[in-house]
């Protein structure tokens, strides 16, 4: 159920990002004819004639699919995942776990499981798993283009606590950081990971 919710959220976010990249509207006959002729000069003149403001142009540019480090944000607003076992910070102005960073749309889904099936095997074949120590924890980390899509990049951040002899006390943490754009800087992922807090694990490191 959680997997279905996560995929649905990601699909909706991807559709929204795609719509934003295309200007959020279906081209009218005039715009289509300009595209067909391939005359960028006429397209520019047409945009000027319609009275498109400079601010609107900048807003449209910010929904592009190429990340811009100059638009990088700080992760300052405390929030949490689908349950209380994972805390982290997102940029100010986020809507739920959806936000814009470096000019592209992002979505974070964080969950805690009592078994490793979903937490550790959902993305088995998507990319190499490496160890990354950031902040107070050492994570299993993956980074890959989801389904080969250049404008849908996923970072998977996991950690398992299996120290207890009682299997029912085992916990598996999974954070999926979706980026709907190309060229998102790894430095932003590092900044995000610095904010991760796992309350149930505090004092055990």
mmCIF file of C-alpha atoms in Angstrom:
data_model
loop_
_atom_site.group_PDB
_atom_site.id
_atom_site.type_symbol
_atom_site.label_atom_id
_atom_site.label_comp_id
_atom_site.label_asym_id
_atom_site.label_seq_id
_atom_site.Cartn_x
_atom_site.Cartn_y
_atom_site.Cartn_z
ATOM 1 C CA UNK A 1 0.000 0.000 0.000
ATOM 2 C CA UNK A 2 2.764 2.437 0.938
ATOM 3 C CA UNK A 3 4.636 1.545 -2.254
ATOM 4 C CA UNK A 4 1.535 2.293 -4.317
ATOM 5 C CA UNK A 5 1.055 5.644 -2.568
ATOM 6 C CA UNK A 6 4.687 6.577 -3.147
ATOM 7 C CA UNK A 7 4.553 5.661 -6.831
ATOM 8 C CA UNK A 8 1.268 7.549 -7.256
ATOM 9 C CA UNK A 9 2.763 10.658 -5.627
ATOM 10 C CA UNK A 10 5.843 10.390 -7.825
ATOM 11 C CA UNK A 11 3.734 9.941 -10.960
ATOM 12 C CA UNK A 12 1.579 12.961 -10.112
ATOM 13 C CA UNK A 13 4.671 15.051 -9.411
ATOM 14 C CA UNK A 14 6.273 13.956 -12.674
ATOM 15 C CA UNK A 15 3.116 14.850 -14.600
ATOM 16 C CA UNK A 16 3.018 18.254 -12.916
ATOM 17 C CA UNK A 17 6.660 18.877 -13.737
ATOM 18 C CA UNK A 18 6.079 17.867 -17.350
ATOM 19 C CA UNK A 19 3.060 20.145 -17.625
ATOM 20 C CA UNK A 20 5.040 23.009 -16.130
ATOM 21 C CA UNK A 21 7.880 22.449 -18.575
ATOM 22 C CA UNK A 22 5.485 22.648 -21.501
ATOM 23 C CA UNK A 23 4.049 25.909 -20.231
ATOM 24 C CA UNK A 24 1.035 24.334 -18.543
ATOM 25 C CA UNK A 25 -1.280 24.710 -21.582
ATOM 26 C CA UNK A 26 -2.016 23.090 -24.918
ATOM 27 C CA UNK A 27 -0.529 25.195 -27.748
ATOM 28 C CA UNK A 28 -3.079 27.112 -29.790
ATOM 29 C CA UNK A 29 -3.151 27.082 -33.588
ATOM 30 C CA UNK A 30 -0.827 30.106 -33.847
ATOM 31 C CA UNK A 31 1.776 28.554 -31.542
ATOM 32 C CA UNK A 32 1.588 25.248 -33.341
ATOM 33 C CA UNK A 33 2.126 26.854 -36.734
ATOM 34 C CA UNK A 34 5.132 28.758 -35.378
ATOM 35 C CA UNK A 35 6.601 25.510 -34.062
ATOM 36 C CA UNK A 36 5.953 23.788 -37.385
ATOM 37 C CA UNK A 37 7.847 26.430 -39.347
ATOM 38 C CA UNK A 38 10.730 26.272 -36.888
ATOM 39 C CA UNK A 39 11.075 30.082 -36.853
ATOM 40 C CA UNK A 40 12.257 31.036 -33.387
ATOM 41 C CA UNK A 41 12.234 34.729 -34.348
ATOM 42 C CA UNK A 42 8.489 34.649 -35.067
ATOM 43 C CA UNK A 43 7.874 32.803 -31.801
ATOM 44 C CA UNK A 44 9.728 35.533 -29.911
ATOM 45 C CA UNK A 45 7.741 38.264 -31.644
ATOM 46 C CA UNK A 46 4.477 36.419 -30.943
ATOM 47 C CA UNK A 47 5.354 36.175 -27.230
ATOM 48 C CA UNK A 48 6.083 39.906 -27.145
ATOM 49 C CA UNK A 49 2.783 40.709 -28.853
ATOM 50 C CA UNK A 50 0.801 38.758 -26.267
ATOM 51 C CA UNK A 51 2.259 40.927 -23.492
ATOM 52 C CA UNK A 52 4.055 38.115 -21.617
ATOM 53 C CA UNK A 53 5.748 39.763 -18.642
ATOM 54 C CA UNK A 54 9.401 39.328 -17.770
ATOM 55 C CA UNK A 55 8.370 37.849 -14.425
ATOM 56 C CA UNK A 56 6.229 35.203 -16.135
ATOM 57 C CA UNK A 57 9.147 34.313 -18.383
ATOM 58 C CA UNK A 58 11.409 33.873 -15.364
ATOM 59 C CA UNK A 59 8.773 31.696 -13.670
ATOM 60 C CA UNK A 60 8.511 29.491 -16.745
ATOM 61 C CA UNK A 61 12.285 29.214 -16.894
ATOM 62 C CA UNK A 62 12.348 28.042 -13.279
ATOM 63 C CA UNK A 63 10.207 25.033 -14.193
ATOM 64 C CA UNK A 64 12.755 23.816 -16.733
ATOM 65 C CA UNK A 65 14.366 20.423 -16.492
ATOM 66 C CA UNK A 66 17.993 21.500 -16.106
ATOM 67 C CA UNK A 67 19.033 22.155 -12.517
ATOM 68 C CA UNK A 68 20.765 25.462 -11.763
ATOM 69 C CA UNK A 69 23.059 25.548 -8.719
ATOM 70 C CA UNK A 70 22.570 29.323 -8.556
ATOM 71 C CA UNK A 71 18.986 28.643 -7.443
ATOM 72 C CA UNK A 72 20.014 26.217 -4.692
ATOM 73 C CA UNK A 73 18.048 26.491 -1.445
ATOM 74 C CA UNK A 74 18.852 25.748 2.170
ATOM 75 C CA UNK A 75 17.163 22.903 4.052
ATOM 76 C CA UNK A 76 15.829 24.641 7.158
ATOM 77 C CA UNK A 77 12.184 23.661 7.733
ATOM 78 C CA UNK A 78 11.767 20.642 10.005
ATOM 79 C CA UNK A 79 9.327 17.989 8.788
ATOM 80 C CA UNK A 80 8.973 14.193 8.804
ATOM 81 C CA UNK A 81 8.115 11.227 6.627
ATOM 82 C CA UNK A 82 4.937 9.173 6.429
ATOM 83 C CA UNK A 83 5.447 8.351 10.099
ATOM 84 C CA UNK A 84 7.326 9.937 13.007
ATOM 85 C CA UNK A 85 10.386 7.662 12.855
ATOM 86 C CA UNK A 86 12.201 9.812 10.270
ATOM 87 C CA UNK A 87 12.747 13.560 10.583
ATOM 88 C CA UNK A 88 14.480 15.858 8.103
ATOM 89 C CA UNK A 89 14.443 19.414 6.818
ATOM 90 C CA UNK A 90 13.178 20.834 3.518
ATOM 91 C CA UNK A 91 13.444 24.292 1.950
ATOM 92 C CA UNK A 92 11.055 26.977 3.162
ATOM 93 C CA UNK A 93 7.827 27.134 1.170
ATOM 94 C CA UNK A 94 7.541 23.381 0.547
ATOM 95 C CA UNK A 95 4.055 21.913 0.056
ATOM 96 C CA UNK A 96 4.003 18.750 2.113
ATOM 97 C CA UNK A 97 7.116 16.914 0.938
ATOM 98 C CA UNK A 98 7.057 18.589 -2.493
ATOM 99 C CA UNK A 99 9.339 21.546 -3.180
ATOM 100 C CA UNK A 100 11.439 23.334 -5.781
ATOM 101 C CA UNK A 101 15.218 23.413 -5.560
ATOM 102 C CA UNK A 102 17.807 24.538 -8.103
ATOM 103 C CA UNK A 103 14.908 25.426 -10.395
ATOM 104 C CA UNK A 104 13.519 21.873 -10.636
ATOM 105 C CA UNK A 105 10.737 20.068 -8.752
ATOM 106 C CA UNK A 106 11.556 17.562 -6.025
ATOM 107 C CA UNK A 107 9.620 15.074 -3.896
ATOM 108 C CA UNK A 108 10.794 13.244 -0.764
ATOM 109 C CA UNK A 109 9.084 10.076 0.504
ATOM 110 C CA UNK A 110 10.384 8.679 3.809
ATOM 111 C CA UNK A 111 9.209 5.481 5.496
ATOM 112 C CA UNK A 112 10.196 3.095 8.279
ATOM 113 C CA UNK A 113 9.557 -0.650 7.890
ATOM 114 C CA UNK A 114 9.810 -3.707 10.129
ATOM 115 C CA UNK A 115 11.019 -5.901 7.243
ATOM 116 C CA UNK A 116 13.582 -5.412 4.501
ATOM 117 C CA UNK A 117 11.473 -6.500 1.520
ATOM 118 C CA UNK A 118 10.265 -3.064 0.433
ATOM 119 C CA UNK A 119 12.941 -1.042 2.179
ATOM 120 C CA UNK A 120 15.922 -2.830 0.692
ATOM 121 C CA UNK A 121 14.789 -4.709 -2.400
ATOM 122 C CA UNK A 122 12.506 -2.312 -4.263
ATOM 123 C CA UNK A 123 15.365 -0.787 -6.289
ATOM 124 C CA UNK A 124 17.762 -3.745 -6.304
ATOM 125 C CA UNK A 125 18.564 -3.556 -10.011
ATOM 126 C CA UNK A 126 18.424 0.210 -10.501
ATOM 127 C CA UNK A 127 21.921 1.215 -9.450
ATOM 128 C CA UNK A 128 25.010 0.398 -7.426
ATOM 129 C CA UNK A 129 24.633 0.572 -3.651
ATOM 130 C CA UNK A 130 27.415 2.462 -1.880
ATOM 131 C CA UNK A 131 28.076 3.413 1.735
ATOM 132 C CA UNK A 132 27.755 7.099 2.591
ATOM 133 C CA UNK A 133 28.364 8.539 6.038
ATOM 134 C CA UNK A 134 26.701 11.914 6.446
ATOM 135 C CA UNK A 135 25.838 13.531 9.740
ATOM 136 C CA UNK A 136 25.211 11.022 12.513
ATOM 137 C CA UNK A 137 24.513 7.950 10.363
ATOM 138 C CA UNK A 138 26.016 5.681 7.727
ATOM 139 C CA UNK A 139 23.557 4.987 4.924
ATOM 140 C CA UNK A 140 23.224 2.600 2.010
ATOM 141 C CA UNK A 141 22.980 4.974 -0.944
ATOM 142 C CA UNK A 142 21.836 4.718 -4.574
ATOM 143 C CA UNK A 143 21.642 7.330 -7.341
ATOM 144 C CA UNK A 144 20.103 6.608 -10.758
ATOM 145 C CA UNK A 145 17.831 7.808 -13.559
ATOM 146 C CA UNK A 146 14.514 6.080 -12.909
ATOM 147 C CA UNK A 147 13.500 3.820 -15.811
ATOM 148 C CA UNK A 148 16.258 5.481 -17.824
ATOM 149 C CA UNK A 149 14.515 8.867 -17.816
ATOM 150 C CA UNK A 150 17.062 11.703 -17.803
ATOM 151 C CA UNK A 151 14.603 14.104 -16.189
ATOM 152 C CA UNK A 152 13.553 11.796 -13.340
ATOM 153 C CA UNK A 153 16.505 11.111 -11.064
ATOM 154 C CA UNK A 154 16.140 9.196 -7.816
ATOM 155 C CA UNK A 155 18.369 9.075 -4.761
ATOM 156 C CA UNK A 156 17.594 6.190 -2.381
ATOM 157 C CA UNK A 157 18.867 6.549 1.188
ATOM 158 C CA UNK A 158 18.514 3.520 3.494
ATOM 159 C CA UNK A 159 19.621 2.350 6.901
ATOM 160 C CA UNK A 160 18.950 -0.930 8.713
ATOM 161 C CA UNK A 161 19.003 -1.644 12.443
ATOM 162 C CA UNK A 162 19.177 -5.403 12.957
ATOM 163 C CA UNK A 163 21.252 -5.490 16.137
ATOM 164 C CA UNK A 164 18.505 -6.886 18.350
ATOM 165 C CA UNK A 165 18.131 -10.661 18.623
ATOM 166 C CA UNK A 166 14.405 -10.071 18.515
ATOM 167 C CA UNK A 167 13.486 -9.817 14.841
ATOM 168 C CA UNK A 168 10.371 -7.861 15.719
ATOM 169 C CA UNK A 169 12.598 -5.014 16.908
ATOM 170 C CA UNK A 170 14.416 -4.694 13.596
ATOM 171 C CA UNK A 171 13.873 -1.435 11.698
ATOM 172 C CA UNK A 172 14.561 -0.489 8.093
ATOM 173 C CA UNK A 173 14.563 3.152 7.038
ATOM 174 C CA UNK A 174 14.090 4.270 3.443
ATOM 175 C CA UNK A 175 14.099 7.797 2.029
ATOM 176 C CA UNK A 176 13.425 8.273 -1.678
ATOM 177 C CA UNK A 177 14.447 11.703 -2.994
ATOM 178 C CA UNK A 178 12.911 12.289 -6.442
ATOM 179 C CA UNK A 179 14.294 15.010 -8.727
ATOM 180 C CA UNK A 180 12.329 15.883 -11.877
ATOM 181 C CA UNK A 181 15.175 17.420 -13.841
ATOM 182 C CA UNK A 182 18.723 16.874 -15.081
ATOM 183 C CA UNK A 183 21.998 17.887 -13.502
ATOM 184 C CA UNK A 184 20.841 18.146 -9.883
ATOM 185 C CA UNK A 185 23.950 18.808 -7.758
ATOM 186 C CA UNK A 186 25.059 16.083 -5.347
ATOM 187 C CA UNK A 187 25.984 18.842 -2.898
ATOM 188 C CA UNK A 188 22.256 19.453 -2.320
ATOM 189 C CA UNK A 189 21.733 15.794 -1.443
ATOM 190 C CA UNK A 190 24.602 16.043 1.041
ATOM 191 C CA UNK A 191 22.953 19.100 2.624
ATOM 192 C CA UNK A 192 19.638 17.250 2.850
ATOM 193 C CA UNK A 193 21.219 14.150 4.370
ATOM 194 C CA UNK A 194 22.888 16.287 7.034
ATOM 195 C CA UNK A 195 19.410 17.095 8.349
ATOM 196 C CA UNK A 196 18.179 13.504 8.676
ATOM 197 C CA UNK A 197 17.334 12.453 12.228
ATOM 198 C CA UNK A 198 16.171 8.994 13.294
ATOM 199 C CA UNK A 199 14.755 9.440 16.834
ATOM 200 C CA UNK A 200 14.608 5.715 17.599
ATOM 201 C CA UNK A 201 18.316 5.336 16.784
ATOM 202 C CA UNK A 202 19.623 8.294 18.794
ATOM 203 C CA UNK A 203 22.100 7.288 21.479
ATOM 204 C CA UNK A 204 22.882 3.967 19.771
ATOM 205 C CA UNK A 205 25.791 5.191 17.624
#
